[in-house]
Amino acid sequence: MPSPTSLGEFDLIQKYFTRAVTRAALGVGDDCALFAPRPGMQLAVSSDMLVEGRHFLSTVLPERLGHKALAVNLSDLAACGAQPVAFTLALALPRVDEVFLAGFSRGLLALADAHGCELIGGDTTQGPLNICITVFGELPAGTALLRSGAQANDDIYVSGTVGDARLALEVFRGTLDVQGADFNTVRLAMECPQPRVALGLALRNVASGAIDVSDGLLGDLKHILRRSNVGATVNVDSVPRSQVLRALPTALQREFTLAGGDDYELVFTAAPNRASQVQAAAQQAGVAVTRIGQTQALPGLNLIDAAGRKVETNFGSFDHFKT
Ligand code: ADP
Ligand code: MG
């Protein structure tokens, strides 16, 4: 039984998740939200679910959880080169906890505002904490960056750095010890990823193929290779990583950068004659991009080190039904 002072479902929606919409014709409050893409534009649509214990730890601050729930969805729009427009939020809550709701909605809506992405509807129910967001983005018809677009002999790039989120997870799991400012840095990477929306937009008509790194760099790159029917050679020592990660043994650096997961950086391909446009896009978006290898006609993924020697790994990418 809810206590007499606790908010009901509709009061909760009204207080934490209802705001005036500007782009959409109709937002929260009716049976459906209404909005239309601008003429000539296509909608890009993606859903991501976050389950407690699976995608986040109960120790995460509600504000960061709200941020991350939307960030992982915006990252999918970024990977397609779509401009965020709107999103819906389906939420299962164990109980009405206003401290949680206030923090969660603050983090969520701050990121939404930063990207001009309106909350236009959703569903709210009682149950184990579970957050499912569907985002809608738009882009000129036919310009989406796809996994299937890579050509043989393209350069392969990754944005930002990878591996810190996995390092933070291992600290939480107790397998590694990182403290102080270093821990805060990697914890921020895990709990507050910055979706590379501006980079995705700037790479339209520049990159040939793209994906965002959620399950691990190599595993996600393999999706591009398979869908594009090409192979690749990646120099594992060129994969960008933070100073904090550089303090770890080489084997761990490689595992976390190549198969860590939860990075939400973009991996993308571009023809070699686009190299200066790629760097211009990165500069425009305010994020570094690093060339880590190249594609080839021959299928398969070859890993080499800085000296050009073959590197063997035995780690796969993250799979919810295999780990
Ligand atoms: P219905 O029963 O017709 O599906 P609901 O009673 O579930 O509608 O929701 C009422 C309104 O509140 C709808 O406009 C719905 O989109 C919106 N809504 C419900 N939950 C959320 C939420 N967590 N965030 C944003 N909007 C929500
Ligand atoms: Mg409903």
mmCIF file of C-alpha atoms and ligand atoms in Angstrom:
data_model
loop_
_atom_site.group_PDB
_atom_site.id
_atom_site.type_symbol
_atom_site.label_atom_id
_atom_site.label_comp_id
_atom_site.label_asym_id
_atom_site.label_seq_id
_atom_site.Cartn_x
_atom_site.Cartn_y
_atom_site.Cartn_z
ATOM 1 C CA MET A 1 0.000 0.000 0.000
ATOM 2 C CA PRO A 2 1.442 3.423 -0.837
ATOM 3 C CA SER A 3 1.576 5.808 2.083
ATOM 4 C CA PRO A 4 -1.034 8.610 1.903
ATOM 5 C CA THR A 5 1.703 11.184 1.320
ATOM 6 C CA SER A 6 3.402 9.370 -1.562
ATOM 7 C CA LEU A 7 2.843 10.589 -5.082
ATOM 8 C CA GLY A 8 0.537 8.685 -7.384
ATOM 9 C CA GLU A 9 1.503 7.656 -10.901
ATOM 10 C CA PHE A 10 0.014 10.700 -12.607
ATOM 11 C CA ASP A 11 1.318 13.197 -10.047
ATOM 12 C CA LEU A 12 4.753 11.671 -10.447
ATOM 13 C CA ILE A 13 4.635 12.013 -14.224
ATOM 14 C CA GLN A 14 3.362 15.579 -13.895
ATOM 15 C CA LYS A 15 6.008 16.601 -11.377
ATOM 16 C CA TYR A 16 9.121 14.994 -12.842
ATOM 17 C CA PHE A 17 8.504 14.218 -16.489
ATOM 18 C CA THR A 18 6.124 16.813 -17.910
ATOM 19 C CA ARG A 19 7.459 19.927 -19.597
ATOM 20 C CA ALA A 20 6.266 22.175 -22.360
ATOM 21 C CA VAL A 21 7.327 20.932 -25.783
ATOM 22 C CA THR A 22 8.597 23.267 -28.476
ATOM 23 C CA ARG A 23 9.373 21.031 -31.460
ATOM 24 C CA ALA A 24 6.672 18.377 -31.030
ATOM 25 C CA ALA A 25 3.020 19.223 -31.736
ATOM 26 C CA LEU A 26 1.933 17.395 -28.565
ATOM 27 C CA GLY A 27 3.944 16.078 -25.621
ATOM 28 C CA VAL A 28 3.173 14.270 -22.360
ATOM 29 C CA GLY A 29 -0.471 13.996 -21.293
ATOM 30 C CA ASP A 30 -2.555 12.433 -24.032
ATOM 31 C CA ASP A 31 -2.718 8.887 -25.385
ATOM 32 C CA CYS A 32 -0.085 9.654 -28.010
ATOM 33 C CA ALA A 33 2.509 12.325 -28.567
ATOM 34 C CA LEU A 34 2.508 14.009 -31.970
ATOM 35 C CA PHE A 35 5.451 15.247 -33.930
ATOM 36 C CA ALA A 36 6.601 15.324 -37.542
ATOM 37 C CA PRO A 37 10.060 15.357 -39.084
ATOM 38 C CA ARG A 38 10.798 18.425 -41.183
ATOM 39 C CA PRO A 39 10.185 18.109 -44.932
ATOM 40 C CA GLY A 40 12.834 16.007 -46.674
ATOM 41 C CA MET A 41 14.064 14.541 -43.423
ATOM 42 C CA GLN A 42 14.064 10.902 -42.311
ATOM 43 C CA LEU A 43 13.476 9.797 -38.736
ATOM 44 C CA ALA A 44 16.191 7.732 -37.036
ATOM 45 C CA VAL A 45 14.701 5.679 -34.169
ATOM 46 C CA SER A 46 16.459 3.626 -31.502
ATOM 47 C CA SER A 47 15.650 2.039 -28.116
ATOM 48 C CA ASP A 48 17.940 1.058 -25.276
ATOM 49 C CA MET A 49 16.991 -0.492 -21.963
ATOM 50 C CA LEU A 50 18.940 -0.192 -18.711
ATOM 51 C CA VAL A 51 18.356 -2.876 -16.081
ATOM 52 C CA GLU A 52 19.666 -2.547 -12.526
ATOM 53 C CA GLY A 53 22.514 -4.986 -11.822
ATOM 54 C CA ARG A 54 22.967 -5.604 -15.530
ATOM 55 C CA HIS A 55 23.664 -2.144 -16.959
ATOM 56 C CA PHE A 56 24.246 -0.118 -13.836
ATOM 57 C CA LEU A 57 25.129 -0.634 -10.184
ATOM 58 C CA SER A 58 22.813 0.372 -7.356
ATOM 59 C CA THR A 59 25.617 2.663 -6.123
ATOM 60 C CA VAL A 60 25.226 5.086 -9.046
ATOM 61 C CA LEU A 61 23.908 8.568 -8.234
ATOM 62 C CA PRO A 62 20.349 8.989 -9.614
ATOM 63 C CA GLU A 63 21.443 12.093 -11.541
ATOM 64 C CA ARG A 64 24.156 10.139 -13.352
ATOM 65 C CA LEU A 65 21.775 7.289 -14.030
ATOM 66 C CA GLY A 66 19.333 9.709 -15.665
ATOM 67 C CA HIS A 67 22.169 11.109 -17.752
ATOM 68 C CA LYS A 68 23.429 7.689 -18.820
ATOM 69 C CA ALA A 69 19.990 6.321 -19.699
ATOM 70 C CA LEU A 70 19.598 9.038 -22.316
ATOM 71 C CA ALA A 71 23.301 9.182 -23.263
ATOM 72 C CA VAL A 72 23.406 5.570 -24.463
ATOM 73 C CA ASN A 73 20.392 6.267 -26.671
ATOM 74 C CA LEU A 74 21.802 9.524 -28.061
ATOM 75 C CA SER A 75 24.970 7.568 -28.832
ATOM 76 C CA ASP A 76 22.983 5.432 -31.289
ATOM 77 C CA LEU A 77 21.702 8.566 -33.001
ATOM 78 C CA ALA A 78 25.281 9.842 -33.126
ATOM 79 C CA ALA A 79 26.427 6.635 -34.809
ATOM 80 C CA CYS A 80 23.868 7.251 -37.568
ATOM 81 C CA GLY A 81 24.647 10.950 -37.880
ATOM 82 C CA ALA A 82 21.157 11.937 -36.745
ATOM 83 C CA GLN A 83 20.157 15.143 -34.937
ATOM 84 C CA PRO A 84 18.251 14.306 -31.713
ATOM 85 C CA VAL A 85 14.653 15.548 -31.699
ATOM 86 C CA ALA A 86 12.559 13.724 -29.103
ATOM 87 C CA PHE A 87 12.424 10.720 -26.789
ATOM 88 C CA THR A 88 10.030 8.601 -24.752
ATOM 89 C CA LEU A 89 10.748 7.124 -21.327
ATOM 90 C CA ALA A 90 9.316 3.831 -20.054
ATOM 91 C CA LEU A 91 10.133 3.487 -16.389
ATOM 92 C CA ALA A 92 9.587 0.683 -13.862
ATOM 93 C CA LEU A 93 10.163 1.875 -10.290
ATOM 94 C CA PRO A 94 10.190 -0.323 -7.165
ATOM 95 C CA ARG A 95 8.624 2.536 -5.164
ATOM 96 C CA VAL A 96 8.008 6.273 -5.385
ATOM 97 C CA ASP A 97 11.306 7.651 -4.066
ATOM 98 C CA GLU A 98 11.310 11.391 -4.606
ATOM 99 C CA VAL A 99 15.021 11.788 -3.883
ATOM 100 C CA PHE A 100 15.672 9.294 -6.654
ATOM 101 C CA LEU A 101 13.119 10.847 -9.007
ATOM 102 C CA ALA A 102 14.396 14.389 -8.497
ATOM 103 C CA GLY A 103 18.011 13.395 -9.206
ATOM 104 C CA PHE A 104 17.146 11.041 -12.058
ATOM 105 C CA SER A 105 14.952 13.548 -13.868
ATOM 106 C CA ARG A 106 17.523 16.352 -13.335
ATOM 107 C CA GLY A 107 20.319 14.342 -14.955
ATOM 108 C CA LEU A 108 18.058 13.086 -17.713
ATOM 109 C CA LEU A 109 16.550 16.437 -18.636
ATOM 110 C CA ALA A 110 19.853 18.334 -18.420
ATOM 111 C CA LEU A 111 21.328 16.085 -21.116
ATOM 112 C CA ALA A 112 18.080 16.279 -23.086
ATOM 113 C CA ASP A 113 18.254 20.089 -23.001
ATOM 114 C CA ALA A 114 21.917 20.061 -23.997
ATOM 115 C CA HIS A 115 20.919 18.238 -27.184
ATOM 116 C CA GLY A 116 17.548 19.884 -27.821
ATOM 117 C CA CYS A 117 15.850 16.491 -27.395
ATOM 118 C CA GLU A 118 12.311 16.726 -25.944
ATOM 119 C CA LEU A 119 10.666 14.200 -23.619
ATOM 120 C CA ILE A 120 7.318 13.629 -25.351
ATOM 121 C CA GLY A 121 5.827 10.615 -23.567
ATOM 122 C CA GLY A 122 6.395 7.285 -21.898
ATOM 123 C CA ASP A 123 4.995 4.823 -19.433
ATOM 124 C CA THR A 124 5.400 4.465 -15.675
ATOM 125 C CA THR A 125 4.816 1.311 -13.701
ATOM 126 C CA GLN A 126 5.793 -0.367 -10.438
ATOM 127 C CA GLY A 127 8.470 -3.066 -10.708
ATOM 128 C CA PRO A 128 12.222 -3.744 -10.459
ATOM 129 C CA LEU A 129 14.129 -0.611 -11.540
ATOM 130 C CA ASN A 130 14.228 -0.634 -15.324
ATOM 131 C CA ILE A 131 14.607 2.253 -17.740
ATOM 132 C CA CYS A 132 13.758 2.040 -21.407
ATOM 133 C CA ILE A 133 14.186 5.056 -23.651
ATOM 134 C CA THR A 134 13.294 5.400 -27.312
ATOM 135 C CA VAL A 135 14.963 8.291 -29.120
ATOM 136 C CA PHE A 136 13.924 9.939 -32.344
ATOM 137 C CA GLY A 137 16.406 11.828 -34.456
ATOM 138 C CA GLU A 138 16.232 13.300 -37.913
ATOM 139 C CA LEU A 139 18.578 13.564 -40.856
ATOM 140 C CA PRO A 140 18.313 14.432 -44.544
ATOM 141 C CA ALA A 141 16.880 11.356 -46.279
ATOM 142 C CA GLY A 142 19.617 9.012 -47.483
ATOM 143 C CA THR A 143 22.490 10.510 -45.445
ATOM 144 C CA ALA A 144 22.493 8.119 -42.454
ATOM 145 C CA LEU A 145 25.860 6.619 -41.506
ATOM 146 C CA LEU A 146 25.429 2.863 -41.702
ATOM 147 C CA ARG A 147 27.360 -0.201 -40.556
ATOM 148 C CA SER A 148 27.220 -1.465 -44.107
ATOM 149 C CA GLY A 149 28.998 1.446 -45.778
ATOM 150 C CA ALA A 150 32.699 0.627 -45.301
ATOM 151 C CA GLN A 151 34.787 0.003 -48.415
ATOM 152 C CA ALA A 152 38.057 -1.934 -48.733
ATOM 153 C CA ASN A 153 41.144 0.198 -47.942
ATOM 154 C CA ASP A 154 39.243 2.718 -45.824
ATOM 155 C CA ASP A 155 40.916 4.122 -42.729
ATOM 156 C CA ILE A 156 39.418 3.074 -39.385
ATOM 157 C CA TYR A 157 39.070 5.675 -36.644
ATOM 158 C CA VAL A 158 37.862 5.816 -33.067
ATOM 159 C CA SER A 159 36.827 8.952 -31.161
ATOM 160 C CA GLY A 160 38.015 9.979 -27.682
ATOM 161 C CA THR A 161 39.567 7.209 -25.593
ATOM 162 C CA VAL A 162 38.280 3.730 -24.792
ATOM 163 C CA GLY A 163 38.664 1.359 -21.853
ATOM 164 C CA ASP A 164 38.068 3.625 -18.844
ATOM 165 C CA ALA A 165 34.490 2.462 -18.214
ATOM 166 C CA ARG A 166 35.654 -1.134 -17.996
ATOM 167 C CA LEU A 167 38.493 -0.142 -15.678
ATOM 168 C CA ALA A 168 35.971 1.539 -13.358
ATOM 169 C CA LEU A 169 33.766 -1.549 -13.424
ATOM 170 C CA GLU A 170 36.707 -3.722 -12.389
ATOM 171 C CA VAL A 171 37.420 -1.371 -9.479
ATOM 172 C CA PHE A 172 33.789 -1.725 -8.375
ATOM 173 C CA ARG A 173 34.089 -5.492 -8.770
ATOM 174 C CA GLY A 174 37.185 -5.425 -6.539
ATOM 175 C CA THR A 175 39.595 -6.934 -9.078
ATOM 176 C CA LEU A 176 41.641 -3.720 -9.403
ATOM 177 C CA ASP A 177 42.520 -0.901 -7.059
ATOM 178 C CA VAL A 178 42.457 2.658 -8.400
ATOM 179 C CA GLN A 179 41.921 5.566 -6.014
ATOM 180 C CA GLY A 180 41.419 9.291 -5.696
ATOM 181 C CA ALA A 181 41.234 11.530 -8.760
ATOM 182 C CA ASP A 182 42.125 8.631 -11.061
ATOM 183 C CA PHE A 183 39.166 6.634 -9.838
ATOM 184 C CA ASN A 184 36.862 9.633 -10.259
ATOM 185 C CA THR A 185 38.043 10.028 -13.852
ATOM 186 C CA VAL A 186 37.262 6.463 -14.859
ATOM 187 C CA ARG A 187 34.076 6.389 -12.810
ATOM 188 C CA LEU A 188 32.868 9.429 -14.729
ATOM 189 C CA ALA A 189 33.563 7.621 -18.002
ATOM 190 C CA MET A 190 31.427 4.715 -16.812
ATOM 191 C CA GLU A 191 28.585 6.678 -15.249
ATOM 192 C CA CYS A 192 28.472 9.816 -17.410
ATOM 193 C CA PRO A 193 29.386 8.967 -21.002
ATOM 194 C CA GLN A 194 29.230 11.892 -23.447
ATOM 195 C CA PRO A 195 27.370 10.861 -26.610
ATOM 196 C CA ARG A 196 29.304 11.960 -29.720
ATOM 197 C CA VAL A 197 26.317 13.607 -31.380
ATOM 198 C CA ALA A 198 28.241 16.565 -32.835
ATOM 199 C CA LEU A 199 30.858 14.235 -34.293
ATOM 200 C CA GLY A 200 28.209 12.014 -35.890
ATOM 201 C CA LEU A 201 26.621 15.054 -37.516
ATOM 202 C CA ALA A 202 29.971 16.347 -38.758
ATOM 203 C CA LEU A 203 30.825 12.930 -40.242
ATOM 204 C CA ARG A 204 27.769 12.810 -42.494
ATOM 205 C CA ASN A 205 29.002 12.657 -46.098
ATOM 206 C CA VAL A 206 32.545 12.102 -44.770
ATOM 207 C CA ALA A 207 32.575 8.684 -43.036
ATOM 208 C CA SER A 208 31.668 5.583 -45.040
ATOM 209 C CA GLY A 209 30.488 3.452 -42.103
ATOM 210 C CA ALA A 210 29.996 3.953 -38.366
ATOM 211 C CA ILE A 211 28.887 2.308 -35.116
ATOM 212 C CA ASP A 212 29.002 3.360 -31.478
ATOM 213 C CA VAL A 213 31.070 1.298 -29.047
ATOM 214 C CA SER A 214 28.769 -0.217 -26.470
ATOM 215 C CA ASP A 215 29.909 -3.851 -26.305
ATOM 216 C CA GLY A 216 33.645 -3.437 -26.962
ATOM 217 C CA LEU A 217 35.711 -1.862 -29.747
ATOM 218 C CA LEU A 218 36.626 -5.016 -31.683
ATOM 219 C CA GLY A 219 33.226 -6.641 -31.327
ATOM 220 C CA ASP A 220 31.488 -3.520 -32.554
ATOM 221 C CA LEU A 221 34.006 -3.001 -35.348
ATOM 222 C CA LYS A 222 33.262 -6.569 -36.452
ATOM 223 C CA HIS A 223 29.633 -5.525 -36.997
ATOM 224 C CA ILE A 224 30.850 -2.965 -39.544
ATOM 225 C CA LEU A 225 33.159 -5.520 -41.185
ATOM 226 C CA ARG A 226 30.459 -8.175 -41.477
ATOM 227 C CA ARG A 227 27.802 -5.828 -42.767
ATOM 228 C CA SER A 228 30.232 -4.181 -45.203
ATOM 229 C CA ASN A 229 31.815 -7.433 -46.367
ATOM 230 C CA VAL A 230 35.378 -6.323 -45.697
ATOM 231 C CA GLY A 231 38.190 -7.326 -43.358
ATOM 232 C CA ALA A 232 40.509 -5.126 -41.308
ATOM 233 C CA THR A 233 43.911 -4.766 -39.701
ATOM 234 C CA VAL A 234 44.006 -2.888 -36.404
ATOM 235 C CA ASN A 235 47.142 -1.694 -34.624
ATOM 236 C CA VAL A 236 46.245 -2.418 -30.991
ATOM 237 C CA ASP A 237 48.920 -0.059 -29.669
ATOM 238 C CA SER A 238 47.392 2.880 -31.532
ATOM 239 C CA VAL A 239 43.991 2.577 -29.819
ATOM 240 C CA PRO A 240 43.624 5.788 -27.743
ATOM 241 C CA ARG A 241 43.501 5.372 -23.961
ATOM 242 C CA SER A 242 43.630 7.625 -20.914
ATOM 243 C CA GLN A 243 46.663 8.302 -18.718
ATOM 244 C CA VAL A 244 44.930 6.358 -15.945
ATOM 245 C CA LEU A 245 44.630 3.282 -18.132
ATOM 246 C CA ARG A 246 48.247 3.652 -19.300
ATOM 247 C CA ALA A 247 49.393 2.937 -15.741
ATOM 248 C CA LEU A 248 48.054 -0.636 -16.030
ATOM 249 C CA PRO A 249 49.928 -3.677 -17.411
ATOM 250 C CA THR A 250 49.862 -3.887 -21.226
ATOM 251 C CA ALA A 251 47.671 -6.992 -21.273
ATOM 252 C CA LEU A 252 44.942 -5.225 -19.265
ATOM 253 C CA GLN A 253 45.243 -2.061 -21.367
ATOM 254 C CA ARG A 254 44.660 -4.167 -24.450
ATOM 255 C CA GLU A 255 41.741 -6.076 -22.989
ATOM 256 C CA PHE A 256 39.981 -2.957 -21.699
ATOM 257 C CA THR A 257 40.510 -0.845 -24.825
ATOM 258 C CA LEU A 258 39.677 -3.617 -27.300
ATOM 259 C CA ALA A 259 36.895 -5.432 -25.467
ATOM 260 C CA GLY A 260 35.940 -3.306 -22.445
ATOM 261 C CA GLY A 261 32.542 -2.029 -23.513
ATOM 262 C CA ASP A 262 30.338 0.834 -22.286
ATOM 263 C CA ASP A 263 32.586 3.384 -24.050
ATOM 264 C CA TYR A 264 30.025 5.176 -26.240
ATOM 265 C CA GLU A 265 32.711 6.437 -28.566
ATOM 266 C CA LEU A 266 32.257 6.206 -32.344
ATOM 267 C CA VAL A 267 34.190 3.753 -34.506
ATOM 268 C CA PHE A 268 33.991 4.715 -38.139
ATOM 269 C CA THR A 269 35.591 4.227 -41.527
ATOM 270 C CA ALA A 270 36.480 6.793 -44.182
ATOM 271 C CA ALA A 271 38.290 6.712 -47.511
ATOM 272 C CA PRO A 272 41.955 7.784 -47.175
ATOM 273 C CA ASN A 273 41.318 10.874 -49.332
ATOM 274 C CA ARG A 274 38.837 12.039 -46.640
ATOM 275 C CA ALA A 275 41.509 12.173 -43.919
ATOM 276 C CA SER A 276 41.612 15.968 -43.700
ATOM 277 C CA GLN A 277 37.795 16.158 -43.662
ATOM 278 C CA VAL A 278 37.751 13.606 -40.835
ATOM 279 C CA GLN A 279 40.125 15.787 -38.794
ATOM 280 C CA ALA A 280 38.061 18.888 -39.605
ATOM 281 C CA ALA A 281 34.909 17.082 -38.382
ATOM 282 C CA ALA A 282 36.694 16.105 -35.181
ATOM 283 C CA GLN A 283 37.824 19.671 -34.610
ATOM 284 C CA GLN A 284 34.336 21.006 -35.262
ATOM 285 C CA ALA A 285 32.923 18.496 -32.766
ATOM 286 C CA GLY A 286 35.635 19.201 -30.165
ATOM 287 C CA VAL A 287 36.702 15.572 -29.810
ATOM 288 C CA ALA A 288 39.894 13.825 -30.895
ATOM 289 C CA VAL A 289 39.714 11.023 -33.438
ATOM 290 C CA THR A 290 42.541 8.526 -33.887
ATOM 291 C CA ARG A 291 43.295 6.299 -36.848
ATOM 292 C CA ILE A 292 43.647 2.726 -35.571
ATOM 293 C CA GLY A 293 43.894 0.701 -38.763
ATOM 294 C CA GLN A 294 42.430 0.074 -42.161
ATOM 295 C CA THR A 295 39.950 -2.176 -43.908
ATOM 296 C CA GLN A 296 40.845 -4.654 -46.638
ATOM 297 C CA ALA A 297 39.029 -6.767 -49.204
ATOM 298 C CA LEU A 298 40.125 -10.001 -47.528
ATOM 299 C CA PRO A 299 37.648 -10.873 -44.722
ATOM 300 C CA GLY A 300 38.783 -11.267 -41.112
ATOM 301 C CA LEU A 301 40.213 -9.045 -38.391
ATOM 302 C CA ASN A 302 44.002 -8.994 -37.961
ATOM 303 C CA LEU A 303 45.588 -7.407 -34.928
ATOM 304 C CA ILE A 304 49.146 -6.092 -34.971
ATOM 305 C CA ASP A 305 51.268 -4.190 -32.454
ATOM 306 C CA ALA A 306 53.270 -1.009 -33.003
ATOM 307 C CA ALA A 307 56.171 -3.064 -34.371
ATOM 308 C CA GLY A 308 53.881 -4.746 -36.897
ATOM 309 C CA ARG A 309 53.925 -8.120 -35.110
ATOM 310 C CA LYS A 310 50.768 -10.239 -35.065
ATOM 311 C CA VAL A 311 48.813 -10.016 -31.769
ATOM 312 C CA GLU A 312 46.615 -12.868 -30.497
ATOM 313 C CA THR A 313 43.693 -12.200 -28.166
ATOM 314 C CA ASN A 314 41.221 -14.542 -26.587
ATOM 315 C CA PHE A 315 38.592 -12.093 -25.446
ATOM 316 C CA GLY A 316 35.307 -11.608 -27.216
ATOM 317 C CA SER A 317 32.916 -8.702 -26.987
ATOM 318 C CA PHE A 318 30.197 -8.417 -24.408
ATOM 319 C CA ASP A 319 27.159 -10.610 -24.993
ATOM 320 C CA HIS A 320 24.270 -10.561 -22.506
ATOM 321 C CA PHE A 321 23.453 -14.185 -23.125
ATOM 322 C CA LYS A 322 26.991 -15.544 -23.041
ATOM 323 C CA THR A 323 28.460 -13.950 -19.913
HETATM 324 P P1 ADP B 1 -1.921 5.364 -21.325
HETATM 325 O O1 ADP B 1 -2.476 4.581 -20.202
HETATM 326 O O2 ADP B 1 -2.954 5.965 -22.218
HETATM 327 O O3 ADP B 1 -0.837 4.645 -22.053
HETATM 328 P P2 ADP B 1 -0.481 6.655 -19.285
HETATM 329 O O4 ADP B 1 -1.529 6.803 -18.260
HETATM 330 O O5 ADP B 1 0.452 5.491 -19.181
HETATM 331 O O6 ADP B 1 -1.217 6.632 -20.683
HETATM 332 O O7 ADP B 1 0.395 7.960 -19.364
HETATM 333 C C1 ADP B 1 -0.203 9.234 -19.319
HETATM 334 C C2 ADP B 1 0.634 10.212 -20.093
HETATM 335 O O8 ADP B 1 1.883 10.346 -19.452
HETATM 336 C C3 ADP B 1 0.924 9.769 -21.509
HETATM 337 O O9 ADP B 1 0.976 10.933 -22.327
HETATM 338 C C4 ADP B 1 2.314 9.167 -21.427
HETATM 339 O O10 ADP B 1 3.022 9.277 -22.652
HETATM 340 C C5 ADP B 1 2.933 10.006 -20.329
HETATM 341 N N1 ADP B 1 3.945 9.300 -19.533
HETATM 342 C C6 ADP B 1 3.777 8.213 -18.741
HETATM 343 N N2 ADP B 1 4.923 7.880 -18.133
HETATM 344 C C7 ADP B 1 5.857 8.769 -18.539
HETATM 345 C C8 ADP B 1 7.244 8.974 -18.277
HETATM 346 N N3 ADP B 1 7.934 8.167 -17.446
HETATM 347 N N4 ADP B 1 7.866 9.996 -18.878
HETATM 348 C C9 ADP B 1 7.194 10.810 -19.736
HETATM 349 N N5 ADP B 1 5.902 10.691 -20.010
HETATM 350 C C10 ADP B 1 5.222 9.684 -19.432
HETATM 351 MG MG MG B 2 0.401 3.586 -20.209
#
